[in-house]
Coordinates of C-alpha atoms in Angstrom, one line a residue:
Q120 CA 144.4 125.5 35.2
V121 CA 142.9 122.3 33.7
Q122 CA 141.7 123.4 30.2
L123 CA 139.9 120.8 28.1
V124 CA 139.1 121.4 24.4
E125 CA 137.0 118.8 22.5
S126 CA 137.0 118.4 18.8
G127 CA 135.9 115.9 16.2
G128 CA 132.1 116.2 16.4
G129 CA 129.9 116.5 13.3
L130 CA 127.1 115.1 11.3
V131 CA 127.1 111.4 10.2
Q132 CA 124.6 108.9 9.0
A133 CA 123.6 105.9 11.1
G134 CA 126.3 103.2 10.9
G135 CA 129.1 105.7 10.5
S136 CA 132.0 106.6 12.6
L137 CA 133.6 109.6 14.4
R138 CA 136.6 110.1 16.6
L139 CA 136.4 112.7 19.3
S140 CA 139.5 114.3 20.8
C141 CA 140.0 116.0 24.1
A142 CA 143.2 117.9 24.6
N143 CA 144.2 119.2 28.0
S144 CA 146.3 122.3 27.4
G145 CA 146.5 123.1 31.1
S146 CA 147.8 121.3 34.2
I147 CA 148.0 117.5 34.3
F148 CA 149.0 117.3 37.9
G149 CA 146.6 115.3 40.1
I150 CA 144.3 114.1 37.3
K151 CA 143.0 110.7 38.3
S152 CA 140.7 110.0 35.4
M153 CA 139.3 111.5 32.3
G154 CA 136.2 110.6 30.4
W155 CA 133.4 111.4 28.0
Y156 CA 129.9 112.3 28.9
R157 CA 127.0 113.3 26.7
Q158 CA 123.8 115.2 27.0
A159 CA 120.9 114.9 24.5
P160 CA 118.2 117.6 24.3
G161 CA 115.8 117.4 27.2
K162 CA 117.9 114.6 28.8
Q163 CA 120.3 114.5 31.8
R164 CA 124.0 114.3 31.2
E165 CA 125.2 110.7 31.2
L166 CA 128.5 108.9 31.4
V167 CA 129.8 107.4 28.2
A168 CA 133.3 106.2 29.0
T169 CA 136.1 106.8 31.4
I170 CA 139.8 106.0 31.6
T171 CA 142.0 106.3 34.7
S172 CA 145.6 107.4 35.0
T173 CA 146.6 103.7 35.0
G174 CA 144.7 102.9 31.8
S175 CA 141.6 101.2 33.3
T176 CA 138.5 101.8 31.3
N177 CA 134.8 101.5 31.7
Y178 CA 131.8 102.1 29.4
A179 CA 128.1 102.7 29.6
D180 CA 126.2 99.6 28.6
V181 CA 124.6 101.3 25.6
V182 CA 128.0 102.0 24.0
K183 CA 129.9 98.8 24.8
G184 CA 131.3 97.1 21.7
R185 CA 130.8 100.3 19.7
F186 CA 132.9 103.0 21.4
T187 CA 136.5 102.9 22.5
I188 CA 138.2 105.4 24.9
S189 CA 141.9 105.7 24.7
R190 CA 144.6 108.2 25.6
D191 CA 147.9 109.5 24.3
N192 CA 150.0 110.6 27.3
A193 CA 152.6 112.3 25.2
K194 CA 149.9 114.6 23.8
N195 CA 147.8 114.9 27.0
T196 CA 144.9 113.9 24.9
V197 CA 142.0 111.5 25.3
Y198 CA 140.1 110.0 22.4
L199 CA 136.7 108.5 21.9
Q200 CA 136.4 106.3 18.8
M201 CA 132.7 105.9 18.0
N202 CA 131.7 103.2 15.5
S203 CA 128.3 101.9 14.4
L204 CA 126.7 105.2 15.4
K205 CA 123.0 105.3 16.0
P206 CA 120.5 108.2 16.0
E207 CA 120.2 107.8 19.8
D208 CA 123.9 108.7 20.1
T209 CA 123.0 112.2 19.1
A210 CA 124.1 114.6 21.8
V211 CA 126.6 117.1 22.9
Y212 CA 129.7 115.2 24.1
Y213 CA 131.7 116.7 26.9
C214 CA 135.2 115.8 28.0
N215 CA 135.7 115.5 31.8
A216 CA 138.8 115.4 34.0
Q217 CA 138.7 114.4 37.7
R218 CA 141.5 115.9 39.7
V219 CA 142.6 115.8 43.4
V220 CA 145.1 118.4 44.6
L221 CA 146.0 118.7 48.2
G222 CA 143.1 116.5 49.1
I223 CA 140.6 118.7 47.3
P224 CA 138.6 117.1 44.5
G225 CA 137.6 118.9 41.4
D226 CA 135.8 118.2 38.1
F227 CA 136.7 120.0 34.9
W228 CA 134.7 120.1 31.7
G229 CA 135.3 121.0 28.1
Q230 CA 132.9 123.2 26.1
G231 CA 131.3 120.2 24.4
T232 CA 131.2 119.1 20.8
Q233 CA 128.0 118.3 18.9
V234 CA 127.5 114.8 17.5
T235 CA 124.5 114.3 15.3
V236 CA 123.6 110.9 13.8
S237 CA 120.9 110.9 11.1
S238 CA 118.9 108.1 9.6

């Protein structure tokens, strides 16, 4: 019942910017945090940034100072503003929601959106 849809990916040159959006069109009950993860070809999925239900944020060291995660509660949407993009940021970016209902935890994922940064 949590349904996450990412958008905003694309192809940009190094130094450019993109803003990713993750809209939850399903249930919002029990969601404790949301975030962005990414997976490059041949690599493991890694955490990029998270934001809790109270607005607390954290970032991977490699994106600190360049990426900003935010949320719009009225729209049930989480954003990832990506500035000063580097080729190593190239990956499929996935939206994640962590939910606990009746004591049962669950993780929900969007379908992913491709971000490609060229030199």
